[in-house]
Tab-separated table of C-alpha atoms in Angstrom:
chain	number	residue	atom	x	y	z
A	1	UNK	CA	-7.301	0.874	24.915
A	2	UNK	CA	-8.755	-0.133	28.504
A	3	UNK	CA	-6.935	0.542	31.312
A	4	UNK	CA	-6.511	-0.430	35.403
A	5	UNK	CA	-8.622	1.775	37.595
A	6	UNK	CA	-7.486	5.363	38.070
A	7	UNK	CA	-6.705	4.751	41.949
A	8	UNK	CA	-4.006	1.356	40.925
A	9	UNK	CA	-2.733	4.086	37.812
A	10	UNK	CA	1.052	3.949	38.809
A	11	UNK	CA	0.947	0.843	41.512
A	12	UNK	CA	2.112	-1.885	38.676
A	13	UNK	CA	-1.287	-3.178	39.617
A	14	UNK	CA	-2.681	-6.656	37.572
A	15	UNK	CA	-1.823	-6.129	33.551
A	16	UNK	CA	-1.183	-1.629	33.876
A	17	UNK	CA	0.466	-1.514	31.270
A	18	UNK	CA	1.693	2.551	30.428
A	19	UNK	CA	0.645	2.553	26.573
A	20	UNK	CA	0.517	6.176	26.525
A	21	UNK	CA	3.374	6.743	27.201
A	22	UNK	CA	4.812	4.002	24.955
A	23	UNK	CA	2.561	5.140	22.063
A	24	UNK	CA	3.317	9.361	22.373
A	25	UNK	CA	5.769	8.931	19.773
A	26	UNK	CA	3.646	6.708	17.262
A	27	UNK	CA	0.071	8.886	17.162
A	28	UNK	CA	-0.916	11.986	16.162
A	29	UNK	CA	-2.514	12.579	20.239
A	30	UNK	CA	-3.169	10.323	22.631
A	31	UNK	CA	-5.617	10.459	26.104
A	32	UNK	CA	-5.933	9.132	29.333
A	33	UNK	CA	-9.582	9.793	30.697
A	34	UNK	CA	-9.449	9.882	34.154
A	35	UNK	CA	-13.163	11.687	34.403
A	36	UNK	CA	-16.163	9.769	32.965
A	37	UNK	CA	-17.576	13.193	32.540
A	38	UNK	CA	-15.039	14.184	30.192
A	39	UNK	CA	-15.133	11.102	27.913
A	40	UNK	CA	-17.453	12.516	25.896
A	41	UNK	CA	-15.763	15.694	25.195
A	42	UNK	CA	-12.887	13.550	24.747
A	43	UNK	CA	-14.273	11.417	21.839
A	44	UNK	CA	-14.947	14.153	19.629
A	45	UNK	CA	-11.879	16.047	20.055
A	46	UNK	CA	-9.979	12.338	19.162
A	47	UNK	CA	-12.083	11.826	16.565
A	48	UNK	CA	-11.383	15.551	14.831
A	49	UNK	CA	-8.170	15.590	15.260
A	50	UNK	CA	-7.816	12.246	14.062
A	51	UNK	CA	-9.809	12.839	10.454
A	52	UNK	CA	-8.575	16.364	9.877
A	53	UNK	CA	-5.383	17.907	8.624
A	54	UNK	CA	-2.748	14.920	7.797
A	55	UNK	CA	-5.252	12.023	8.976
A	56	UNK	CA	-3.478	10.176	12.073
A	57	UNK	CA	-4.186	7.713	14.950
A	58	UNK	CA	-5.801	8.985	18.432
A	59	UNK	CA	-5.327	6.745	21.479
A	60	UNK	CA	-8.453	7.184	24.089
A	61	UNK	CA	-7.014	5.147	27.414
A	62	UNK	CA	-10.078	4.181	29.065
A	63	UNK	CA	-10.018	3.000	32.810
A	64	UNK	CA	-11.508	0.540	34.006
A	65	UNK	CA	-12.812	2.505	36.902
A	66	UNK	CA	-14.083	5.387	33.960
A	67	UNK	CA	-15.727	2.387	32.085
A	68	UNK	CA	-18.331	1.222	34.820
A	69	UNK	CA	-18.817	4.536	35.849
A	70	UNK	CA	-22.396	6.295	35.345
A	71	UNK	CA	-23.006	10.115	34.177
A	72	UNK	CA	-24.809	12.067	31.922
A	73	UNK	CA	-22.955	12.818	28.932
A	74	UNK	CA	-22.782	16.159	27.377
A	75	UNK	CA	-22.552	15.855	23.801
A	76	UNK	CA	-22.645	19.296	22.878
A	77	UNK	CA	-19.548	20.081	25.175
A	78	UNK	CA	-17.131	22.476	23.245
A	79	UNK	CA	-13.878	21.268	22.230
A	80	UNK	CA	-10.473	22.305	24.208
A	81	UNK	CA	-7.882	21.896	21.584
A	82	UNK	CA	-6.108	25.352	22.015
A	83	UNK	CA	-2.440	24.134	20.307
A	84	UNK	CA	-4.386	22.518	17.144
A	85	UNK	CA	-5.004	24.150	14.125
A	86	UNK	CA	-7.356	21.742	11.957
A	87	UNK	CA	-7.988	24.630	8.959
A	88	UNK	CA	-6.075	24.013	5.851
A	89	UNK	CA	-3.824	26.369	4.023
A	90	UNK	CA	-4.976	27.525	0.807
A	91	UNK	CA	-2.043	27.405	-1.597
A	92	UNK	CA	-0.666	31.197	-1.903
A	93	UNK	CA	-0.822	32.860	-5.622
A	94	UNK	CA	2.664	33.092	-5.976
A	95	UNK	CA	3.845	29.894	-5.278
A	96	UNK	CA	1.201	28.549	-7.961
A	97	UNK	CA	2.848	30.721	-10.405
A	98	UNK	CA	5.825	29.423	-9.770
A	99	UNK	CA	4.613	25.858	-10.470
A	100	UNK	CA	3.810	27.329	-13.489
A	101	UNK	CA	6.588	28.597	-14.718
A	102	UNK	CA	8.491	25.681	-13.965
A	103	UNK	CA	6.311	23.918	-15.935
A	104	UNK	CA	7.183	26.186	-19.393
A	105	UNK	CA	10.677	25.537	-18.803
A	106	UNK	CA	10.892	21.888	-17.765
A	107	UNK	CA	11.413	19.199	-21.003
A	108	UNK	CA	11.342	16.497	-18.531
A	109	UNK	CA	8.823	16.407	-16.303
A	110	UNK	CA	7.159	13.727	-14.011
A	111	UNK	CA	4.580	13.680	-11.482
A	112	UNK	CA	5.394	11.372	-8.400
A	113	UNK	CA	1.734	11.391	-6.494
A	114	UNK	CA	1.006	9.410	-2.888
A	115	UNK	CA	-1.278	8.943	-0.304
A	116	UNK	CA	-1.979	12.263	0.198
A	117	UNK	CA	-4.008	12.123	-3.141
A	118	UNK	CA	-6.076	9.526	-1.721
A	119	UNK	CA	-6.606	11.166	1.545
A	120	UNK	CA	-7.601	14.428	0.082
A	121	UNK	CA	-10.017	12.900	-2.728
A	122	UNK	CA	-8.077	14.489	-5.390
A	123	UNK	CA	-7.579	11.800	-7.788
A	124	UNK	CA	-9.884	13.453	-9.986
A	125	UNK	CA	-8.155	16.681	-10.300
A	126	UNK	CA	-4.894	14.675	-10.777
A	127	UNK	CA	-6.032	12.629	-13.491
A	128	UNK	CA	-7.154	16.257	-15.155
A	129	UNK	CA	-3.562	18.074	-14.438
A	130	UNK	CA	-1.712	14.890	-15.822
A	131	UNK	CA	-3.820	15.209	-19.177
A	132	UNK	CA	-3.829	18.954	-19.506
A	133	UNK	CA	0.048	19.039	-19.057
A	134	UNK	CA	1.135	15.586	-20.643
A	135	UNK	CA	3.370	14.709	-17.850
A	136	UNK	CA	3.671	11.285	-17.043
A	137	UNK	CA	2.626	9.838	-13.677
A	138	UNK	CA	4.490	7.680	-11.250
A	139	UNK	CA	3.188	6.834	-7.688
A	140	UNK	CA	4.006	5.016	-4.609
A	141	UNK	CA	2.733	1.649	-3.183
A	142	UNK	CA	-0.136	4.219	-1.117
A	143	UNK	CA	-1.126	6.178	-4.016
A	144	UNK	CA	-1.585	3.262	-6.326
A	145	UNK	CA	-4.912	3.568	-7.346
A	146	UNK	CA	-5.193	7.437	-8.223
A	147	UNK	CA	-4.094	7.300	-11.423
A	148	UNK	CA	-5.293	4.473	-13.579
A	149	UNK	CA	-2.774	2.091	-15.034
A	150	UNK	CA	-3.301	1.776	-18.206
A	151	UNK	CA	-3.758	5.370	-19.282
A	152	UNK	CA	-0.779	6.291	-21.455
A	153	UNK	CA	0.688	8.525	-19.075
A	154	UNK	CA	0.955	6.242	-16.186
A	155	UNK	CA	4.460	4.735	-15.091
A	156	UNK	CA	3.379	2.359	-12.411
A	157	UNK	CA	4.803	2.127	-9.194
A	158	UNK	CA	8.446	3.557	-8.770
A	159	UNK	CA	11.020	2.623	-5.433
A	160	UNK	CA	12.732	-0.372	-4.526
A	161	UNK	CA	10.642	-2.886	-6.183
A	162	UNK	CA	8.414	-0.454	-8.928
A	163	UNK	CA	8.761	-0.234	-12.755
A	164	UNK	CA	12.475	-0.113	-13.646
A	165	UNK	CA	10.998	2.647	-16.544
A	166	UNK	CA	8.997	4.874	-13.725
A	167	UNK	CA	12.801	5.074	-11.786
A	168	UNK	CA	14.431	5.525	-15.027
A	169	UNK	CA	11.996	8.448	-15.653
A	170	UNK	CA	12.529	9.746	-12.324
A	171	UNK	CA	16.021	9.626	-12.418
A	172	UNK	CA	16.329	11.457	-15.339
A	173	UNK	CA	13.243	14.049	-15.013
A	174	UNK	CA	14.359	17.920	-14.906
A	175	UNK	CA	11.344	18.816	-13.016
A	176	UNK	CA	9.714	16.361	-10.261
A	177	UNK	CA	6.047	17.667	-8.931
A	178	UNK	CA	5.505	15.656	-5.554
A	179	UNK	CA	1.987	15.848	-4.544
A	180	UNK	CA	1.339	14.138	-1.566
A	181	UNK	CA	4.408	12.476	-0.506
A	182	UNK	CA	6.883	12.042	1.914
A	183	UNK	CA	10.324	10.954	0.071
A	184	UNK	CA	10.269	7.516	1.790
A	185	UNK	CA	13.151	5.338	1.639
A	186	UNK	CA	12.236	2.725	-0.067
A	187	UNK	CA	11.470	5.319	-3.231
A	188	UNK	CA	14.186	7.645	-2.425
A	189	UNK	CA	17.258	4.597	-1.943
A	190	UNK	CA	20.251	7.211	-1.505
A	191	UNK	CA	18.582	10.482	-1.094
A	192	UNK	CA	21.121	12.587	-2.948
A	193	UNK	CA	21.191	10.479	-5.892
A	194	UNK	CA	17.175	10.396	-6.249
A	195	UNK	CA	16.193	12.855	-8.898
A	196	UNK	CA	19.250	14.849	-8.688
A	197	UNK	CA	18.955	16.320	-12.171
A	198	UNK	CA	15.524	17.928	-10.868
A	199	UNK	CA	13.811	20.469	-9.690
A	200	UNK	CA	11.068	19.574	-7.415
A	201	UNK	CA	7.968	20.841	-6.387
A	202	UNK	CA	6.414	19.432	-2.898
A	203	UNK	CA	3.432	19.460	-2.109
A	204	UNK	CA	1.956	18.340	1.697
A	205	UNK	CA	-0.264	19.141	4.162
A	206	UNK	CA	2.314	18.722	6.795
A	207	UNK	CA	5.236	21.309	6.924
A	208	UNK	CA	7.375	18.678	8.669
A	209	UNK	CA	7.670	16.863	5.597
A	210	UNK	CA	8.997	19.569	3.420
A	211	UNK	CA	12.857	19.630	3.502
A	212	UNK	CA	12.990	16.431	5.316
A	213	UNK	CA	14.308	14.071	2.992
A	214	UNK	CA	14.912	16.391	0.016
A	215	UNK	CA	15.210	20.404	-0.240
A	216	UNK	CA	11.736	21.638	-2.149
A	217	UNK	CA	12.498	24.465	-4.735
A	218	UNK	CA	9.008	24.855	-4.602
A	219	UNK	CA	7.022	24.525	-1.617
A	220	UNK	CA	4.014	24.043	-0.581
A	221	UNK	CA	2.004	23.400	2.993
A	222	UNK	CA	-1.455	22.774	1.625
A	223	UNK	CA	-4.180	20.360	1.043
A	224	UNK	CA	-3.042	18.452	-2.266
A	225	UNK	CA	-6.699	18.907	-3.993
A	226	UNK	CA	-7.134	22.939	-3.519
A	227	UNK	CA	-3.149	23.056	-4.907
A	228	UNK	CA	-4.391	20.386	-7.649
A	229	UNK	CA	-7.864	23.040	-8.494
A	230	UNK	CA	-5.787	25.972	-8.316
A	231	UNK	CA	-3.429	24.464	-10.413
A	232	UNK	CA	-6.369	23.750	-12.912
A	233	UNK	CA	-7.737	26.793	-12.760
A	234	UNK	CA	-4.565	28.453	-13.979
A	235	UNK	CA	-3.949	25.963	-16.654
A	236	UNK	CA	-7.031	26.734	-18.260
A	237	UNK	CA	-5.598	28.199	-21.780
A	238	UNK	CA	-2.221	26.119	-21.327
A	239	UNK	CA	-0.481	24.668	-23.967
A	240	UNK	CA	2.030	22.040	-23.001
A	241	UNK	CA	5.625	22.643	-25.218
A	242	UNK	CA	5.905	19.339	-27.646
A	243	UNK	CA	6.609	16.325	-25.059
A	244	UNK	CA	7.253	14.060	-28.031
A	245	UNK	CA	10.786	13.703	-27.299
A	246	UNK	CA	10.078	12.836	-23.628
A	247	UNK	CA	7.382	10.550	-24.135
A	248	UNK	CA	8.993	8.544	-26.428
A	249	UNK	CA	12.077	7.938	-24.003
A	250	UNK	CA	9.311	6.708	-21.410
A	251	UNK	CA	7.669	4.407	-23.921
A	252	UNK	CA	11.445	3.205	-25.200
A	253	UNK	CA	11.793	2.399	-21.268
A	254	UNK	CA	8.435	0.567	-20.885
A	255	UNK	CA	9.443	-1.410	-24.262
A	256	UNK	CA	12.740	-1.992	-23.204
A	257	UNK	CA	12.296	-2.952	-19.263
A	258	UNK	CA	8.360	-4.348	-18.742
A	259	UNK	CA	7.655	-5.951	-15.382
A	260	UNK	CA	8.323	-9.727	-16.419
A	261	UNK	CA	7.340	-12.836	-15.516
A	262	UNK	CA	7.706	-16.549	-17.219
A	263	UNK	CA	4.273	-16.602	-18.898
A	264	UNK	CA	5.128	-20.212	-20.575
A	265	UNK	CA	5.756	-22.002	-17.008
A	266	UNK	CA	3.953	-25.063	-16.214
A	267	UNK	CA	3.436	-24.211	-12.742
A	268	UNK	CA	1.051	-21.341	-10.692
A	269	UNK	CA	3.887	-18.557	-10.574
A	270	UNK	CA	2.611	-16.126	-8.478
A	271	UNK	CA	2.595	-12.965	-11.297
A	272	UNK	CA	0.177	-14.975	-13.188
A	273	UNK	CA	-2.338	-15.783	-10.115
A	274	UNK	CA	-2.639	-12.145	-9.356
A	275	UNK	CA	-3.099	-11.266	-13.192
A	276	UNK	CA	-5.674	-13.384	-13.337
A	277	UNK	CA	-7.625	-11.885	-10.382
A	278	UNK	CA	-7.195	-8.716	-12.013
A	279	UNK	CA	-8.667	-10.175	-15.356
A	280	UNK	CA	-11.731	-11.250	-13.235
A	281	UNK	CA	-12.281	-8.220	-11.376
A	282	UNK	CA	-11.535	-5.395	-13.443
A	283	UNK	CA	-14.626	-4.532	-14.474
A	284	UNK	CA	-16.044	-4.344	-10.683
A	285	UNK	CA	-15.194	-1.573	-8.283
A	286	UNK	CA	-13.741	-4.701	-6.003
A	287	UNK	CA	-11.348	-3.298	-2.836
A	288	UNK	CA	-7.366	-5.237	-2.978
A	289	UNK	CA	-5.701	-5.656	0.037
A	290	UNK	CA	-2.308	-7.410	1.250
A	291	UNK	CA	-0.698	-8.471	3.909
A	292	UNK	CA	3.219	-8.045	3.504
A	293	UNK	CA	5.734	-9.564	2.003
A	294	UNK	CA	5.934	-10.806	-1.768
A	295	UNK	CA	2.727	-11.325	-2.834
A	296	UNK	CA	2.214	-7.576	-1.559
A	297	UNK	CA	4.985	-6.915	-3.960
A	298	UNK	CA	3.350	-8.282	-6.902
A	299	UNK	CA	0.568	-6.991	-6.261
A	300	UNK	CA	1.521	-3.881	-7.123
A	301	UNK	CA	3.023	-4.706	-9.787
A	302	UNK	CA	0.217	-7.039	-11.794
A	303	UNK	CA	-3.077	-5.752	-10.863
A	304	UNK	CA	-3.727	-2.708	-12.833
A	305	UNK	CA	-5.775	-0.221	-10.140
A	306	UNK	CA	-7.868	2.188	-12.353
A	307	UNK	CA	-9.930	3.686	-9.980
A	308	UNK	CA	-9.141	5.023	-6.018
A	309	UNK	CA	-9.519	3.737	-2.607
A	310	UNK	CA	-9.616	-0.034	-4.029
A	311	UNK	CA	-6.131	-0.321	-2.660
A	312	UNK	CA	-5.255	-1.227	1.081
A	313	UNK	CA	-2.108	-2.276	2.515
A	314	UNK	CA	0.273	-1.986	5.507
A	315	UNK	CA	3.091	0.364	3.859
A	316	UNK	CA	5.541	2.210	6.373
A	317	UNK	CA	5.542	-0.381	8.800
A	318	UNK	CA	4.868	-3.124	6.674
A	319	UNK	CA	2.988	-5.217	9.359
A	320	UNK	CA	2.749	-9.024	8.393
A	321	UNK	CA	-0.811	-9.967	9.072
A	322	UNK	CA	-2.409	-6.593	8.167
A	323	UNK	CA	-4.382	-8.294	5.244
A	324	UNK	CA	-7.188	-10.429	6.943
A	325	UNK	CA	-8.472	-8.018	9.566
A	326	UNK	CA	-8.002	-5.218	6.566
A	327	UNK	CA	-10.363	-6.971	4.297
A	328	UNK	CA	-12.738	-7.454	7.161
A	329	UNK	CA	-12.681	-3.294	7.803
A	330	UNK	CA	-13.226	-2.957	4.392
A	331	UNK	CA	-16.040	-4.997	3.736
A	332	UNK	CA	-18.111	-3.986	6.788
A	333	UNK	CA	-17.841	-0.176	5.513
A	334	UNK	CA	-18.360	-1.496	1.700
A	335	UNK	CA	-21.247	-4.724	1.897
A	336	UNK	CA	-21.807	-4.074	-1.559
A	337	UNK	CA	-18.254	-4.502	-2.906
A	338	UNK	CA	-16.249	-7.298	-3.614
A	339	UNK	CA	-13.328	-7.750	-0.830
A	340	UNK	CA	-10.077	-9.719	-1.612
A	341	UNK	CA	-7.587	-9.776	0.353
A	342	UNK	CA	-4.177	-11.094	-1.607
A	343	UNK	CA	-1.923	-12.560	1.419
A	344	UNK	CA	1.210	-14.820	1.687
A	345	UNK	CA	0.893	-17.826	3.904
A	346	UNK	CA	3.414	-16.397	6.561
A	347	UNK	CA	1.536	-13.131	6.367
A	348	UNK	CA	-1.669	-14.942	6.375
A	349	UNK	CA	-0.923	-17.463	9.575
A	350	UNK	CA	-0.423	-14.020	12.428
A	351	UNK	CA	-3.870	-13.220	12.486
A	352	UNK	CA	-5.468	-16.596	11.304
A	353	UNK	CA	-7.684	-16.364	14.355
A	354	UNK	CA	-10.160	-13.930	12.473
A	355	UNK	CA	-11.794	-16.479	10.489
A	356	UNK	CA	-13.921	-16.996	13.318
A	357	UNK	CA	-14.899	-13.088	13.005
A	358	UNK	CA	-15.447	-13.573	9.737
A	359	UNK	CA	-17.666	-16.864	10.548
A	360	UNK	CA	-19.802	-15.113	13.501
A	361	UNK	CA	-20.150	-11.762	11.612
A	362	UNK	CA	-21.251	-12.930	8.337
A	363	UNK	CA	-18.321	-11.232	6.780
A	364	UNK	CA	-18.060	-12.606	3.226
A	365	UNK	CA	-14.504	-11.093	2.478
A	366	UNK	CA	-11.985	-13.478	-0.426
A	367	UNK	CA	-8.397	-14.390	0.631
A	368	UNK	CA	-6.092	-15.426	-2.027
A	369	UNK	CA	-3.393	-17.279	-0.463
A	370	UNK	CA	-0.435	-17.468	-3.120
A	371	UNK	CA	1.438	-20.585	-0.551
A	372	UNK	CA	5.080	-20.779	-1.052
A	373	UNK	CA	5.887	-22.362	2.486
A	374	UNK	CA	8.609	-19.422	3.437
A	375	UNK	CA	8.329	-16.021	4.624
A	376	UNK	CA	9.050	-15.196	0.722
A	377	UNK	CA	10.373	-11.714	1.204
A	378	UNK	CA	12.838	-12.322	3.826
A	379	UNK	CA	14.112	-15.494	1.851
A	380	UNK	CA	14.356	-13.340	-1.069
A	381	UNK	CA	17.221	-11.053	0.751
A	382	UNK	CA	18.710	-14.298	2.526
A	383	UNK	CA	19.023	-15.658	-1.859
A	384	UNK	CA	20.246	-12.107	-2.859
A	385	UNK	CA	22.901	-11.286	-0.105
A	386	UNK	CA	23.621	-13.666	2.615
A	387	UNK	CA	25.062	-16.876	0.123
A	388	UNK	CA	21.220	-18.298	0.721
A	389	UNK	CA	21.033	-19.186	4.377
A	390	UNK	CA	17.965	-19.973	5.360
A	391	UNK	CA	17.089	-18.369	9.297
A	392	UNK	CA	13.734	-19.978	9.978
A	393	UNK	CA	12.068	-18.906	7.193
A	394	UNK	CA	11.021	-22.147	5.499
A	395	UNK	CA	7.462	-22.530	7.311
A	396	UNK	CA	6.949	-26.339	5.152
A	397	UNK	CA	6.699	-29.956	6.498
A	398	UNK	CA	10.329	-31.325	6.841
A	399	UNK	CA	9.504	-34.225	4.196
A	400	UNK	CA	9.276	-32.165	1.298
A	401	UNK	CA	11.416	-28.659	1.238
A	402	UNK	CA	12.664	-28.884	-2.224
A	403	UNK	CA	9.558	-29.919	-3.839
A	404	UNK	CA	6.771	-27.768	-3.272
A	405	UNK	CA	5.045	-25.427	-5.316
A	406	UNK	CA	6.210	-27.481	-8.352
A	407	UNK	CA	3.195	-29.555	-9.376
A	408	UNK	CA	4.302	-32.705	-7.999
A	409	UNK	CA	0.813	-33.695	-6.141
A	410	UNK	CA	1.897	-33.372	-2.720
A	411	UNK	CA	-1.016	-34.486	-0.755
A	412	UNK	CA	-3.445	-33.107	1.816
A	413	UNK	CA	-1.936	-35.490	4.585
A	414	UNK	CA	1.856	-33.812	4.367
A	415	UNK	CA	0.605	-30.274	3.884
A	416	UNK	CA	1.506	-28.221	6.469
A	417	UNK	CA	-0.260	-26.024	7.352
A	418	UNK	CA	-3.092	-27.219	5.993
A	419	UNK	CA	-5.272	-24.282	5.379
A	420	UNK	CA	-8.017	-25.678	3.606
A	421	UNK	CA	-8.948	-27.544	6.372
A	422	UNK	CA	-7.814	-25.088	9.009
A	423	UNK	CA	-10.620	-22.678	6.688
A	424	UNK	CA	-13.231	-25.455	7.099
A	425	UNK	CA	-12.834	-25.711	10.975
A	426	UNK	CA	-13.549	-22.522	10.833
A	427	UNK	CA	-16.404	-22.536	8.931
A	428	UNK	CA	-15.767	-21.461	5.188
A	429	UNK	CA	-15.594	-22.696	1.806
A	430	UNK	CA	-11.950	-23.028	0.673
A	431	UNK	CA	-10.347	-24.556	-2.439
A	432	UNK	CA	-6.852	-26.092	-2.637
A	433	UNK	CA	-5.508	-25.482	-6.558
A	434	UNK	CA	-2.005	-26.621	-7.641
A	435	UNK	CA	-2.754	-27.001	-11.073
A	436	UNK	CA	-2.475	-24.106	-13.767
A	437	UNK	CA	-4.791	-24.958	-15.804
A	438	UNK	CA	-7.050	-25.166	-12.825
A	439	UNK	CA	-6.660	-21.497	-11.401
A	440	UNK	CA	-9.085	-19.267	-13.805
A	441	UNK	CA	-11.725	-22.152	-12.664
A	442	UNK	CA	-11.010	-21.844	-8.720
A	443	UNK	CA	-10.427	-17.903	-8.747
A	444	UNK	CA	-14.380	-17.788	-10.414
A	445	UNK	CA	-15.331	-20.075	-7.468
A	446	UNK	CA	-13.838	-17.820	-4.770
A	447	UNK	CA	-15.433	-14.837	-5.937
A	448	UNK	CA	-18.807	-16.091	-6.864
A	449	UNK	CA	-19.088	-17.775	-3.359
A	450	UNK	CA	-21.628	-16.018	-1.091
A	451	UNK	CA	-19.696	-16.359	2.459
A	452	UNK	CA	-15.934	-16.397	3.427
A	453	UNK	CA	-13.730	-18.147	1.317
A	454	UNK	CA	-10.046	-19.136	1.282
A	455	UNK	CA	-7.904	-20.443	-2.102
A	456	UNK	CA	-5.220	-21.571	-1.278
A	457	UNK	CA	-2.542	-21.564	-4.547
A	458	UNK	CA	0.877	-23.538	-4.857
A	459	UNK	CA	3.044	-21.784	-6.280
A	460	UNK	CA	6.691	-22.067	-6.229
A	461	UNK	CA	9.025	-20.595	-3.972
A	462	UNK	CA	12.212	-19.945	-5.951
A	463	UNK	CA	10.262	-17.053	-7.603
A	464	UNK	CA	11.695	-13.291	-6.542
A	465	UNK	CA	10.494	-9.811	-7.001
A	466	UNK	CA	12.036	-8.044	-9.586
A	467	UNK	CA	12.983	-5.492	-10.356
A	468	UNK	CA	15.034	-4.616	-7.308
A	469	UNK	CA	16.793	-1.890	-6.124
A	470	UNK	CA	19.105	-2.884	-3.049
A	471	UNK	CA	18.628	-0.588	0.235
A	472	UNK	CA	20.254	2.265	0.027
A	473	UNK	CA	21.197	2.769	-3.474
A	474	UNK	CA	20.469	3.783	-6.973
A	475	UNK	CA	19.133	2.922	-10.247
A	476	UNK	CA	22.162	2.115	-11.220
A	477	UNK	CA	22.234	-0.598	-9.046
A	478	UNK	CA	18.838	-1.677	-10.011
A	479	UNK	CA	18.413	-5.861	-10.438
A	480	UNK	CA	16.153	-6.732	-12.894
A	481	UNK	CA	16.420	-10.625	-13.732
């Protein structure tokens, strides 16, 4: 960030903001640079802190006087981090042995894996461990891409909008192997009831996460990759006990409570749109990004991820507007890959100005807007818990709120906002699709486009993301339909 000149700090100068103080609680570390000669060392330290241990953001605040100052930088300056320990602990052998013993005693084990597996590049080790032990795998939203969704051991995502069968499996398991997760509230619901029958193994690189929400019977503070490698080494001659009864139980839940949508609907329901995108990109190493809202949750349910680091979404803060700039970053980092932002109309509007950046910098991202003319997730809560009272969640034209998304052929003169016109104003290619039969060809055209492309898909606003475990409750209160 930029800051007023050093001499002006503390005097409420024009545009002065004590940003270091504001972000103290939400950064891993922060600096206010007051001497240009220290800048090279500080940047080296900032990158080191951000990328070692548990990754996290580091803010460097640079006053204007430092920005315009000159120096001969010392790029070889030693870092000064006496209080920062970046070395990752190796798992202790007694802890690894304790996990092996717990595996031998368990009859209904479940792996609960999250973003830590992504950060440590441990997807291959997780797959090897799961197949060796024949343990079903449920993932968090941040861990979606670490385990092939079509694998027979996959339970998909658990939590508030996770698969019912994943939540039931965790609820009834007797051993929960928590790898690189933080037991966040969107997963646990009511913490005292979450996996209450299970012994818990919790592996995390950050000691502050251990016992924060759930007490761990076997806590291991280490990089999850080193732990999985150690476990796999110990399991070379391991033969799992007959797990057929547990697998049959999980399969029963899958058949009884599948992820569902009306496939016979004559309208383009958002679940179908995402499934069709998956069908057309599943053989590619495509990267899928989302904004925040209903579309995000539908993406977690109906895009079948099979490769690590092909999924990017805002989880902890649920930041609307995340999709487009995140897709731009992914495309710049991986120009050879197809990058698609699945977005909602409300979320996309939050950072729509970045369409100009895509044109100017030649960043050919693809944006698929599931347009229901509402802030969909807030509307869903209004419908479910607040008597359908609307509080500024309808985003469309007042003339046609009751017909939008019902295939009535609303003309471009009353579409509001008109995303196709907006996109073309930013020199993007764009297409509107309202009829179900036109969707496959429209997605194909989007993916084939050489430059940035926006596909505006009209979807019915009446759709809700289900299943749903209301906040602070348990799997017993899950809403299915």
